[in-house]
């Protein structure tokens, strides 16, 4: 299994509070991703990072920010949580060039279940 | 834009039955195609992939063939087991600099003994 941990694994918070989710990897992979999983939507990309301090938006980035100060850590912050952000959040990593086909496998963490009341 | 469509679940089968989970895609280019599996309470794991037309991906008895003419990547297994009960996601990517994945909505498979 890829060395990816997410913390916390479960969190309940109230509307309007800030929340930070952490993804930590031990694989030294350059790319890291944050997805949210919701019924009827599959997984949708929130933000991704292609190196330390290099990040970009995904398809559902509104209300979220990210930071990556070290290769191994990728933080997702909800500045002011809303009930619509209740979801399961997954982190993923990949490393360009590991696959000779040019399509690099993404490896996923175990997820964080966030409930915003 | 690009998208992936999977059959609605849940799919309920008896042990040793034949499995097909349909996946079709809409793409502006020539993506690579994936099947990921999510067991209860866990993250997603790569099950198999195919990177070009007519490629067949296979793993753990599962197979899927990249059909460009029908824009499909259906997942099949000849004899399912209770341990195959999970959610299965079809996805596509163009790889490249960002390697972003586009997922289908997932199909829940429940295998009964």
Short mmCIF file of C-alpha atoms in Angstrom, two decimals:
data_model
loop_
_atom_site.label_atom_id
_atom_site.label_comp_id
_atom_site.label_asym_id
_atom_site.label_seq_id
_atom_site.Cartn_x
_atom_site.Cartn_y
_atom_site.Cartn_z
CA UNK A 1 0.00 0.00 0.00
CA UNK A 2 1.13 3.51 -0.79
CA UNK A 3 2.18 5.40 2.33
CA UNK A 4 -0.62 7.92 2.56
CA UNK A 5 -2.31 8.97 5.76
CA UNK A 6 -5.10 11.44 6.31
CA UNK A 7 -6.02 13.19 9.53
CA UNK A 8 -8.41 13.40 11.12
CA UNK A 9 -10.32 10.39 9.86
CA UNK A 10 -13.61 11.72 11.17
CA UNK A 11 -14.65 15.23 12.14
CA UNK A 12 -17.88 16.89 13.12
CA UNK A 13 -17.92 20.67 13.12
CA UNK A 14 -20.34 23.55 13.05
CA UNK A 15 -21.23 25.91 10.24
CA UNK A 16 -18.90 28.87 10.06
CA UNK A 17 -15.91 27.27 11.75
CA UNK A 18 -12.57 26.79 9.96
CA UNK A 19 -11.43 23.24 9.30
CA UNK A 20 -8.09 21.91 8.12
CA UNK A 21 -7.57 18.41 6.78
CA UNK A 22 -4.11 16.97 6.43
CA UNK A 23 -2.67 14.54 3.92
CA UNK A 24 0.76 13.06 4.59
CA UNK A 25 2.75 10.84 2.22
CA UNK A 26 5.97 8.92 2.63
CA UNK A 27 6.43 8.15 -1.10
CA UNK A 28 8.08 11.44 -2.12
CA UNK A 29 5.59 11.76 -5.00
CA UNK A 30 5.48 15.16 -6.65
CA UNK A 31 1.74 15.37 -7.34
CA UNK A 32 -0.93 15.49 -4.66
CA UNK A 33 -4.68 15.87 -5.06
CA UNK A 34 -7.73 16.54 -2.93
CA UNK A 35 -11.09 15.05 -3.98
CA UNK A 36 -14.51 15.02 -2.42
CA UNK A 37 -16.85 12.06 -2.73
CA UNK A 38 -20.59 12.57 -2.72
CA UNK A 39 -23.46 10.24 -3.61
CA UNK A 40 -24.44 10.62 -7.24
CA UNK A 41 -21.27 12.54 -8.10
CA UNK A 42 -18.43 10.07 -7.73
CA UNK A 43 -15.19 11.85 -6.88
CA UNK A 44 -14.59 15.44 -7.87
CA UNK A 45 -11.27 17.25 -7.84
CA UNK A 46 -11.00 20.19 -5.43
CA UNK A 47 -7.35 21.26 -5.74
CA UNK A 48 -4.08 19.69 -6.70
CA UNK A 49 -0.39 20.37 -6.24
CA UNK A 50 2.46 19.72 -8.65
CA UNK A 51 5.25 20.62 -6.26
CA UNK A 52 6.08 22.50 -3.07
CA UNK A 53 4.17 25.79 -3.08
CA UNK A 54 2.72 24.96 -6.53
CA UNK A 55 -1.03 24.43 -6.49
CA UNK A 56 -4.00 24.84 -8.81
CA UNK A 57 -7.77 24.64 -8.74
CA UNK A 58 -9.92 21.69 -9.66
CA UNK A 59 -13.58 21.64 -10.68
CA UNK A 60 -15.09 22.29 -7.22
CA UNK A 61 -12.60 24.64 -5.56
CA UNK A 62 -14.98 27.33 -4.25
CA UNK A 63 -14.82 27.55 -0.46
CA UNK A 64 -11.55 25.62 -0.23
CA UNK A 65 -7.91 26.58 -0.07
CA UNK A 66 -4.76 24.44 0.01
CA UNK A 67 -1.15 24.72 1.00
CA UNK A 68 1.94 22.63 0.44
CA UNK A 69 5.04 23.75 2.29
CA UNK A 70 6.74 20.34 2.21
CA UNK A 71 6.72 17.54 -0.33
CA UNK A 72 5.07 15.16 2.10
CA UNK A 73 2.20 17.33 3.36
CA UNK A 74 -0.82 18.76 1.56
CA UNK A 75 -3.37 20.67 3.62
CA UNK A 76 -6.96 21.39 2.69
CA UNK A 77 -8.67 24.26 4.50
CA UNK A 78 -12.33 25.14 4.66
CA UNK A 79 -12.17 28.77 5.73
CA UNK A 80 -15.77 28.83 6.94
CA UNK A 81 -17.42 25.43 6.76
CA UNK A 82 -20.92 25.09 5.32
CA UNK A 83 -23.34 22.16 5.36
CA UNK A 84 -22.77 21.68 1.63
CA UNK A 85 -19.20 20.74 2.44
CA UNK A 86 -20.31 17.67 4.38
CA UNK A 87 -18.57 14.93 2.44
CA UNK A 88 -15.84 12.33 2.41
CA UNK A 89 -12.50 13.83 1.42
CA UNK A 90 -9.77 11.81 -0.25
CA UNK A 91 -6.18 12.67 -0.87
CA UNK A 92 -4.26 11.09 -3.73
CA UNK A 93 -0.66 11.13 -4.94
CA UNK A 94 1.13 10.37 -8.18
CA UNK A 95 4.61 10.63 -9.61
CA UNK A 96 5.17 11.51 -13.29
CA UNK A 97 7.27 9.13 -15.29
CA UNK A 98 6.91 6.04 -13.13
CA UNK A 99 4.69 4.44 -15.76
CA UNK A 100 6.21 3.90 -19.20
CA UNK A 101 2.78 4.45 -20.79
CA UNK A 102 2.86 8.06 -19.61
CA UNK A 103 -0.28 7.61 -17.55
CA UNK A 104 0.57 7.70 -13.92
CA UNK A 105 -1.50 5.84 -11.37
CA UNK A 106 -2.98 7.86 -8.57
CA UNK A 107 -2.83 6.28 -5.12
CA UNK A 108 -5.50 7.19 -2.62
CA UNK A 109 -5.53 7.72 1.12
CA UNK A 110 -8.17 6.23 3.44
CA UNK A 111 -10.36 9.34 3.49
CA UNK A 112 -11.72 11.82 6.02
CA UNK A 113 -15.42 11.91 6.78
CA UNK A 114 -16.43 15.50 7.53
CA UNK A 115 -19.84 16.47 8.87
CA UNK A 116 -20.80 20.14 9.07
CA UNK A 117 -23.83 20.76 11.28
CA UNK B 1 -16.54 18.42 -21.79
CA UNK B 2 -15.17 15.01 -20.94
CA UNK B 3 -17.31 12.74 -18.80
CA UNK B 4 -17.81 9.16 -17.64
CA UNK B 5 -21.17 7.41 -17.29
CA UNK B 6 -21.65 4.24 -15.28
CA UNK B 7 -24.65 2.03 -14.83
CA UNK B 8 -26.78 2.72 -11.80
CA UNK B 9 -26.41 0.41 -8.85
CA UNK B 10 -26.72 -1.44 -6.72
CA UNK B 11 -25.88 -4.56 -8.63
CA UNK B 12 -26.81 -7.62 -6.58
CA UNK B 13 -25.45 -11.02 -7.60
CA UNK B 14 -25.10 -14.46 -6.16
CA UNK B 15 -21.65 -15.90 -5.62
CA UNK B 16 -20.10 -17.38 -8.81
CA UNK B 17 -22.36 -15.31 -11.07
CA UNK B 18 -21.02 -13.40 -14.08
CA UNK B 19 -20.48 -9.69 -13.59
CA UNK B 20 -20.74 -6.83 -16.04
CA UNK B 21 -20.61 -3.18 -14.99
CA UNK B 22 -21.10 -0.83 -17.91
CA UNK B 23 -18.98 2.27 -18.41
CA UNK B 24 -19.12 4.68 -21.34
CA UNK B 25 -17.19 7.87 -21.80
CA UNK B 26 -17.27 11.14 -23.70
CA UNK B 27 -13.86 12.50 -24.58
CA UNK B 28 -12.44 15.18 -26.82
CA UNK B 29 -9.17 13.29 -27.22
CA UNK B 30 -7.73 9.85 -26.53
CA UNK B 31 -7.71 9.27 -22.80
CA UNK B 32 -6.50 6.41 -20.68
CA UNK B 33 -9.23 4.52 -18.86
CA UNK B 34 -9.27 3.09 -15.36
CA UNK B 35 -11.34 1.01 -13.00
CA UNK B 36 -10.89 1.76 -9.31
CA UNK B 37 -12.44 -0.25 -6.47
CA UNK B 38 -13.46 1.03 -3.04
CA UNK B 39 -14.02 -1.53 -0.29
CA UNK B 40 -16.17 -0.48 2.67
CA UNK B 41 -14.48 2.14 4.83
CA UNK B 42 -11.40 2.36 2.62
CA UNK B 43 -9.90 4.58 -0.04
CA UNK B 44 -9.84 3.79 -3.75
CA UNK B 45 -7.49 1.19 -5.18
CA UNK B 46 -6.53 0.85 -8.82
CA UNK B 47 -8.09 -2.33 -10.20
CA UNK B 48 -7.00 -2.14 -13.84
CA UNK B 49 -6.31 0.28 -16.64
CA UNK B 50 -5.94 0.56 -20.41
CA UNK B 51 -4.08 3.31 -22.19
CA UNK B 52 -5.11 2.94 -25.84
CA UNK B 53 -7.84 1.53 -28.05
CA UNK B 54 -8.23 -2.28 -28.00
CA UNK B 55 -6.02 -2.63 -24.92
CA UNK B 56 -7.36 -5.05 -22.33
CA UNK B 57 -6.69 -4.40 -18.68
CA UNK B 58 -6.94 -7.29 -16.25
CA UNK B 59 -6.37 -7.96 -12.57
CA UNK B 60 -7.74 -10.36 -9.92
CA UNK B 61 -10.01 -12.01 -12.50
CA UNK B 62 -11.51 -8.71 -13.66
CA UNK B 63 -11.16 -7.56 -17.25
CA UNK B 64 -12.07 -4.52 -19.31
CA UNK B 65 -11.36 -3.69 -22.95
CA UNK B 66 -10.92 -0.16 -24.28
CA UNK B 67 -13.43 0.11 -27.15
CA UNK B 68 -13.00 3.35 -29.06
CA UNK B 69 -15.76 2.59 -31.55
CA UNK B 70 -18.36 2.33 -28.78
CA UNK B 71 -16.55 4.64 -26.30
CA UNK B 72 -16.88 1.96 -23.67
CA UNK B 73 -14.79 0.26 -20.99
CA UNK B 74 -17.08 -2.33 -19.43
CA UNK B 75 -15.86 -4.26 -16.39
CA UNK B 76 -16.36 -8.03 -16.38
CA UNK B 77 -15.62 -10.96 -14.13
CA UNK B 78 -16.53 -14.55 -14.80
CA UNK B 79 -17.29 -15.65 -11.24
CA UNK B 80 -17.76 -13.14 -8.44
CA UNK B 81 -17.07 -13.77 -4.79
CA UNK B 82 -18.52 -12.24 -1.66
CA UNK B 83 -15.18 -10.48 -1.18
CA UNK B 84 -15.76 -8.56 -4.44
CA UNK B 85 -18.54 -6.58 -2.79
CA UNK B 86 -17.46 -2.96 -3.14
CA UNK B 87 -18.06 0.24 -5.08
CA UNK B 88 -16.48 0.31 -8.55
CA UNK B 89 -15.50 3.56 -10.25
CA UNK B 90 -14.71 4.05 -13.91
CA UNK B 91 -12.43 7.02 -14.68
CA UNK B 92 -10.47 8.65 -17.47
CA UNK B 93 -7.40 10.83 -17.71
CA UNK B 94 -5.23 12.34 -20.39
CA UNK B 95 -2.18 11.98 -18.18
CA UNK B 96 0.30 14.69 -18.98
CA UNK B 97 1.44 17.38 -16.58
CA UNK B 98 -1.49 17.23 -14.19
CA UNK B 99 -2.83 13.69 -14.66
CA UNK B 100 -6.30 14.74 -13.49
CA UNK B 101 -8.88 11.98 -13.21
CA UNK B 102 -12.53 12.30 -14.22
CA UNK B 103 -14.70 9.79 -12.40
CA UNK B 104 -18.04 8.19 -13.00
CA UNK B 105 -20.55 8.12 -10.16
CA UNK B 106 -19.64 4.63 -9.00
CA UNK B 107 -21.54 1.34 -8.99
CA UNK B 108 -22.18 -0.59 -5.80
CA UNK B 109 -21.78 -4.35 -6.17
CA UNK B 110 -23.26 -6.62 -3.52
CA UNK B 111 -22.46 -10.32 -3.79
CA UNK B 112 -24.56 -12.69 -1.73
CA UNK B 113 -23.39 -16.16 -0.61
#
